Backbone as ProteinMPNN parsed JSONL, in Angstrom:
{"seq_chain_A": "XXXXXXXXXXXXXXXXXXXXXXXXXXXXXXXXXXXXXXXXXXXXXXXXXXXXXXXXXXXXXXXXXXXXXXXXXXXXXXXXXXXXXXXXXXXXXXXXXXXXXXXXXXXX", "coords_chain_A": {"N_chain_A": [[-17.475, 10.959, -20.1], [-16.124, 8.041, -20.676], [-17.343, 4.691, -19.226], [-14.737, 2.68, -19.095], [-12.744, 4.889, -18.984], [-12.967, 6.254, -16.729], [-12.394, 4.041, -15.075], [-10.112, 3.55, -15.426], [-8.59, 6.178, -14.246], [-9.725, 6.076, -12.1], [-7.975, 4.057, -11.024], [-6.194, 5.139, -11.267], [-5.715, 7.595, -9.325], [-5.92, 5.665, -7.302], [-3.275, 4.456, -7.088], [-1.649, 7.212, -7.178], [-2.047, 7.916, -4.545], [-1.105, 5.947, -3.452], [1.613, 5.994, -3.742], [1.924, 8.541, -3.156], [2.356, 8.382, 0.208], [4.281, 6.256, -0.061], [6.194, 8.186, -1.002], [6.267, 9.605, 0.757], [6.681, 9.04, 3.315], [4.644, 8.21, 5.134], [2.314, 7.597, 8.262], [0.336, 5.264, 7.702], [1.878, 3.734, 5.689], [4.642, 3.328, 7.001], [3.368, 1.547, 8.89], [2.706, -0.684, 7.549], [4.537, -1.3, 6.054], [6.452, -1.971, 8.106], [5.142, -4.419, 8.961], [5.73, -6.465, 7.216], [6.517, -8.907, 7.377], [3.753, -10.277, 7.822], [2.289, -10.283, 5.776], [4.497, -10.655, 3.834], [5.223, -13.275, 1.222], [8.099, -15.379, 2.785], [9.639, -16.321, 1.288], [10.692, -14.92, -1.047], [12.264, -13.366, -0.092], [13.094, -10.328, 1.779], [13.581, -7.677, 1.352], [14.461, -4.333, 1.2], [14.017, -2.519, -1.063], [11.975, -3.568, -2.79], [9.797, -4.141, -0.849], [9.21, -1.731, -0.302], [7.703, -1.005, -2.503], [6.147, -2.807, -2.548], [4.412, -2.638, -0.284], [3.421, -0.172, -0.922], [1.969, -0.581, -3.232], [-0.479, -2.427, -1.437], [-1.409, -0.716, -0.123], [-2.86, 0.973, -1.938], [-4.413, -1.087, -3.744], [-6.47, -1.569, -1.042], [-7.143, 0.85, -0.734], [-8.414, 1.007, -3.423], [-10.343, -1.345, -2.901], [-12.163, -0.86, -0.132], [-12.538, 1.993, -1.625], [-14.849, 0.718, -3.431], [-16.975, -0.398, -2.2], [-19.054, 2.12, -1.445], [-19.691, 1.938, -4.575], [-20.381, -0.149, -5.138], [-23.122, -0.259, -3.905], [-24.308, 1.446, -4.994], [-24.361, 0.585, -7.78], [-26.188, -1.782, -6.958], [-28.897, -0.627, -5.607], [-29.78, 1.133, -8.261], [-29.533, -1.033, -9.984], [-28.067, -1.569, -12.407], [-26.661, -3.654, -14.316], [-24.556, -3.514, -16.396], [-21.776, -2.323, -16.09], [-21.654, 1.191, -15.183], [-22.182, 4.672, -15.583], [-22.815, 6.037, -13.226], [-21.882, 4.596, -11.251], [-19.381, 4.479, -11.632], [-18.457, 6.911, -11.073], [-19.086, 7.816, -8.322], [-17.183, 5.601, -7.741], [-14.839, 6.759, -8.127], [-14.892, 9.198, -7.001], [-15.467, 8.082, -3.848], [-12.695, 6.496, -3.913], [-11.039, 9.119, -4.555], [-11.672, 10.27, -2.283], [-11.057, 8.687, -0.005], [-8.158, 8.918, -0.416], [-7.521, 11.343, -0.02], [-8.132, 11.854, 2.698], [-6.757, 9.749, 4.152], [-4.228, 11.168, 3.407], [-4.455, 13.831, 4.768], [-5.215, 13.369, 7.746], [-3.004, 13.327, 9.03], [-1.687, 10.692, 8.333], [-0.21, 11.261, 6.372]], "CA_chain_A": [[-16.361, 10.03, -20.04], [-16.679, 6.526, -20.553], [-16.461, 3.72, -17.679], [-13.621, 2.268, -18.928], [-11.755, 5.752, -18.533], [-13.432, 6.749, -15.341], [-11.811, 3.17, -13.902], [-8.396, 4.253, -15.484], [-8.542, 7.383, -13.202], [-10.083, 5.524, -10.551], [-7.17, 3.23, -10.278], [-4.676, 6.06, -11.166], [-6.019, 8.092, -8.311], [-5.337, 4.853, -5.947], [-1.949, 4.349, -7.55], [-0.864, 8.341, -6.682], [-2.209, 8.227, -3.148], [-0.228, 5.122, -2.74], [3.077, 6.631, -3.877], [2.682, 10.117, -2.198], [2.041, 7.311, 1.268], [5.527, 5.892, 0.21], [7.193, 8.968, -1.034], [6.02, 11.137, 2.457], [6.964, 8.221, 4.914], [3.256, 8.73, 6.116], [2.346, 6.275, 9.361], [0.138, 4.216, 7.282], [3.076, 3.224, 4.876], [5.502, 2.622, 8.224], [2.653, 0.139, 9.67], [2.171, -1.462, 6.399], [5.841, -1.652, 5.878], [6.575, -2.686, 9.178], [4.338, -5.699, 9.393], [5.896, -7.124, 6.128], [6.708, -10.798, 7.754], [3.093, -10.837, 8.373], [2.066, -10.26, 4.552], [5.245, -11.126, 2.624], [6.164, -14.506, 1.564], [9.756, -15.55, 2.693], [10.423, -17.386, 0.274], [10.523, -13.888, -1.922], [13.437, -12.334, 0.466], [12.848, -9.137, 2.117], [14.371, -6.235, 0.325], [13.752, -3.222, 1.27], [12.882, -1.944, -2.489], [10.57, -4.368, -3.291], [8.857, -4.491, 0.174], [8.336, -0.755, -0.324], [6.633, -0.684, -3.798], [4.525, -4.241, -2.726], [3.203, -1.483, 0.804], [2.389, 0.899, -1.637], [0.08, -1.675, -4.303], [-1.205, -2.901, -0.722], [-1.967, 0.253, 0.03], [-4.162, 0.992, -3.474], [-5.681, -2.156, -3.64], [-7.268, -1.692, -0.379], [-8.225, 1.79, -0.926], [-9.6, 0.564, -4.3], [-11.382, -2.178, -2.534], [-13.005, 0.247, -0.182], [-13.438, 2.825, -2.564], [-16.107, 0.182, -3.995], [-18.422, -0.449, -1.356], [-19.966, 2.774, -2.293], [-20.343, 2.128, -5.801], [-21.647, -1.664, -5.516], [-24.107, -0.221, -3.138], [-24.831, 2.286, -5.995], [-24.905, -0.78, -8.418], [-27.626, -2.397, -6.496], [-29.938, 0.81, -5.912], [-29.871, 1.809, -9.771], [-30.026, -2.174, -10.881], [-27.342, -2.061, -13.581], [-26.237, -4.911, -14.549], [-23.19, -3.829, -16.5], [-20.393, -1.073, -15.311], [-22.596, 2.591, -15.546], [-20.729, 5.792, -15.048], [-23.132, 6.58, -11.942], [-21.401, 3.61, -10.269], [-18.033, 4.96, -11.661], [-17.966, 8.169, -10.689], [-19.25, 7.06, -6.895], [-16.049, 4.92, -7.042], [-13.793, 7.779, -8.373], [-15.169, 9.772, -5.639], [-14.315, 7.758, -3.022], [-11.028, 6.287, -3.699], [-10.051, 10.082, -4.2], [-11.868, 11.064, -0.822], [-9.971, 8.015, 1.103], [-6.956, 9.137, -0.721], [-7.307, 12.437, 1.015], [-8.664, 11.601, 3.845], [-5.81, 9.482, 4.581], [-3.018, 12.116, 3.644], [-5.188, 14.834, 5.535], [-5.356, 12.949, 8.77], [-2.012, 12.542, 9.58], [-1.112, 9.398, 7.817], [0.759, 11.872, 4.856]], "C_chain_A": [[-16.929, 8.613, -19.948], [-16.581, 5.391, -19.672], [-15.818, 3.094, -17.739], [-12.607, 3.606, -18.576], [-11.957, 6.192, -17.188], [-12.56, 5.403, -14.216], [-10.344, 3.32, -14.055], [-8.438, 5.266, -14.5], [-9.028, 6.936, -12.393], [-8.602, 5.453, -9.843], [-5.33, 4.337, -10.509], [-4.575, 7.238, -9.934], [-4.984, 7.235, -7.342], [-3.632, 4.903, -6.152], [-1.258, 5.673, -6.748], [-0.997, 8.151, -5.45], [-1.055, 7.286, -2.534], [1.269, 5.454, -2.893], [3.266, 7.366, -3.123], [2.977, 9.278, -0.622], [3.188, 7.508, 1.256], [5.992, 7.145, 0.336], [7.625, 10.012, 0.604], [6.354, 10.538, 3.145], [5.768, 8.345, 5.623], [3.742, 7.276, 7.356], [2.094, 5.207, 8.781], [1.414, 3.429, 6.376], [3.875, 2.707, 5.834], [4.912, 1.508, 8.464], [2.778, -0.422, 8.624], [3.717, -2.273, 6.183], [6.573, -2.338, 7.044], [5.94, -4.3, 9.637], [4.572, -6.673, 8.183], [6.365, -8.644, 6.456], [5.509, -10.927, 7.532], [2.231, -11.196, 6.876], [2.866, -11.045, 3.348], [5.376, -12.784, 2.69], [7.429, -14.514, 1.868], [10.698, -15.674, 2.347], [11.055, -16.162, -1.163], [12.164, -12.282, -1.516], [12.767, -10.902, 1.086], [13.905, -8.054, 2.237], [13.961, -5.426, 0.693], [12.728, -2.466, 0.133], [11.794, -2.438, -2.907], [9.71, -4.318, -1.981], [8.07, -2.808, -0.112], [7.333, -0.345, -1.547], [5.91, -1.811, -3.373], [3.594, -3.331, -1.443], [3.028, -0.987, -0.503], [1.342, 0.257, -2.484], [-0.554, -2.189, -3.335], [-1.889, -2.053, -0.433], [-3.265, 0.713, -0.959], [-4.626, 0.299, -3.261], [-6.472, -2.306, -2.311], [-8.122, -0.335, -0.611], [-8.623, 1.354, -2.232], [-10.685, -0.547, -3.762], [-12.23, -1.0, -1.527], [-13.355, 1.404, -0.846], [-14.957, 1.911, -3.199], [-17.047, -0.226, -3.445], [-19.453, 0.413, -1.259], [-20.604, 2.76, -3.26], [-20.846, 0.636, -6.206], [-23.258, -1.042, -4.948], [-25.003, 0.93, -4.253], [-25.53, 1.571, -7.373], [-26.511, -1.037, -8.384], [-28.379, -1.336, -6.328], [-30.433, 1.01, -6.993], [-29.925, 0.15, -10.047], [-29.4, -2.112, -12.222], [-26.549, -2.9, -13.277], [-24.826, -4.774, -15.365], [-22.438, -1.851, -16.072], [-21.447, 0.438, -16.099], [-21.674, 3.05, -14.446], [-21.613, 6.532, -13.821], [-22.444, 6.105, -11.071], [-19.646, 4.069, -10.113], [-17.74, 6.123, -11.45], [-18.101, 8.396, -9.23], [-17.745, 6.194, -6.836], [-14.823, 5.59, -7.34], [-14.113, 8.259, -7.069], [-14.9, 9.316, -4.427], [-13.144, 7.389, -2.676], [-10.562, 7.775, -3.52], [-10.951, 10.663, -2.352], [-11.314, 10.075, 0.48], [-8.679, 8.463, 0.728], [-6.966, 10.474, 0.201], [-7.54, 12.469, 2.262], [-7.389, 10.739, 5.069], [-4.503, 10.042, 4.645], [-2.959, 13.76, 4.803], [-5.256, 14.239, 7.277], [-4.343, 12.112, 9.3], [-1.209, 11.575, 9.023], [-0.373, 9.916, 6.359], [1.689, 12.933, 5.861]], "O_chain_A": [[-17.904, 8.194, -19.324], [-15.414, 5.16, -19.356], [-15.682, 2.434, -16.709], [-11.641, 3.338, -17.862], [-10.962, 6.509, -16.537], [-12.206, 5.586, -13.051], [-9.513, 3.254, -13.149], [-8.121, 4.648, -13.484], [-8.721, 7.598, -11.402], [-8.098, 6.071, -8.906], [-4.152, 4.278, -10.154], [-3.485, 7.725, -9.635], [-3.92, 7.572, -6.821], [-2.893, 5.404, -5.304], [-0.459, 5.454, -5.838], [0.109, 8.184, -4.909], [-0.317, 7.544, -1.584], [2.048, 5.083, -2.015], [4.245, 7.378, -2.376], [4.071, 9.638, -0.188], [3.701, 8.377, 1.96], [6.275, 7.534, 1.47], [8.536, 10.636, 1.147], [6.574, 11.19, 4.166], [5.87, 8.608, 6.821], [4.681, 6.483, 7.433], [2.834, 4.227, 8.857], [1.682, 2.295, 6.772], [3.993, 1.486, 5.721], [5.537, 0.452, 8.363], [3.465, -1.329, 9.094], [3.934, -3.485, 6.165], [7.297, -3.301, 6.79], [6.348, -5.056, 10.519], [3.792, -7.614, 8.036], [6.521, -9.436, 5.527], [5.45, -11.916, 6.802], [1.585, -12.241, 6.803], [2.428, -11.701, 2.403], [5.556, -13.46, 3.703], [8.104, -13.667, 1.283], [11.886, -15.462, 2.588], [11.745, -16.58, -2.093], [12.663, -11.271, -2.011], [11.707, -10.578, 0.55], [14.773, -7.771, 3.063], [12.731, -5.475, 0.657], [11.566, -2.06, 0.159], [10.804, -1.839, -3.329], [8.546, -4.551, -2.306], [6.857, -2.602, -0.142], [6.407, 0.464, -1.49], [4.804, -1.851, -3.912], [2.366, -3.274, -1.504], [2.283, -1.672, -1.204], [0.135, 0.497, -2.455], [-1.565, -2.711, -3.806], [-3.095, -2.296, -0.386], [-4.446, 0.741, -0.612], [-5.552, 0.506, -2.477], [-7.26, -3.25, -2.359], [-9.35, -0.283, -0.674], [-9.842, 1.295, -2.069], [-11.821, -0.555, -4.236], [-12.957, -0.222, -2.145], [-14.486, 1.856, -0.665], [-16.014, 2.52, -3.367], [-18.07, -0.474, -4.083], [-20.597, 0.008, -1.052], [-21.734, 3.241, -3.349], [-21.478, 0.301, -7.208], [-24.325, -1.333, -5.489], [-26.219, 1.108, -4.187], [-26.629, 1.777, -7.886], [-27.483, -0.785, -9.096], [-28.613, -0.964, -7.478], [-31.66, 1.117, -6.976], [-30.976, 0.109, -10.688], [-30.044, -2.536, -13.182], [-25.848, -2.997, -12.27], [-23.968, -5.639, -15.19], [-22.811, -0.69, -15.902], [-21.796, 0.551, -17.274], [-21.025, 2.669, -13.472], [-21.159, 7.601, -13.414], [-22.187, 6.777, -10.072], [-18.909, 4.059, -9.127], [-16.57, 6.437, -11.67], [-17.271, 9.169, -8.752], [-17.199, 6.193, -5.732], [-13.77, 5.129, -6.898], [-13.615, 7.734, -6.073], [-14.117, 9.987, -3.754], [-12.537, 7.665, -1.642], [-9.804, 7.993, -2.575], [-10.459, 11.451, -1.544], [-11.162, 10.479, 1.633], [-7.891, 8.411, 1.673], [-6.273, 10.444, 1.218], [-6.968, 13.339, 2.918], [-7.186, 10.971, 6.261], [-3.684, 9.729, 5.509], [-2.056, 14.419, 5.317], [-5.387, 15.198, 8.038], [-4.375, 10.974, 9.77], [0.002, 11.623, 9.239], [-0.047, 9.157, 5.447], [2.56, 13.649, 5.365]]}, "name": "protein", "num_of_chains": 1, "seq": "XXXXXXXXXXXXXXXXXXXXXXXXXXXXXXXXXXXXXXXXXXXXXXXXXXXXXXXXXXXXXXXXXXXXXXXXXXXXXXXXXXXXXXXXXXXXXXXXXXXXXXXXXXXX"}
């Protein structure tokens, strides 16, 4: 597979985890959703619908940001310089093992 498809399924990984989050009412989704003054602008209204799909892309984009602290650190080790599918399959791997990790421990 090539590392542009390996980051499609990365980020479609993060994407599901962050839905099943919303769809299950997990905790993390409550806190996330709950603390929406502290994130949202004001100026944007606070809607329920929209506050709950902007938790859930907050949700992804952090597990995609930690998912990648593995695979920079994989980066640097191996010394490629552009996107290699060792680095992308290290960052598949962990987004889906925070994705479970977080539905497995309560927070689903």
């Amino acid at each position: 597979m090539t590392p542009q498809g390996l980051f499609v399924l990365t980020v479609g990984v993060s994407l599901t985890g962050a839905l099943v989050h919303m769809l299950g009412g997990s905790l993390l989704f409550i806190i996330v959703f709950q603390t929406a003054p502290l994130w949202w602008p004001e100026i944007f209204g606070f809607h329920a619908p929209v506050l709950a799909y902007a938790a859930s892309l907050l949700i992804a984009t952090a597990t995609l940001m930690l998912g990648g602290v593995p695979a920079a650190l994989v980066e640097r080790v191996t010394g490629a310089t552009a996107p290699a599918a060792p680095a992308m399959w290290t960052w598949l791997a962990s987004v889906a093992a925070l994705t479970l990790a977080g539905l497995a421990l309560g927070f689903g």
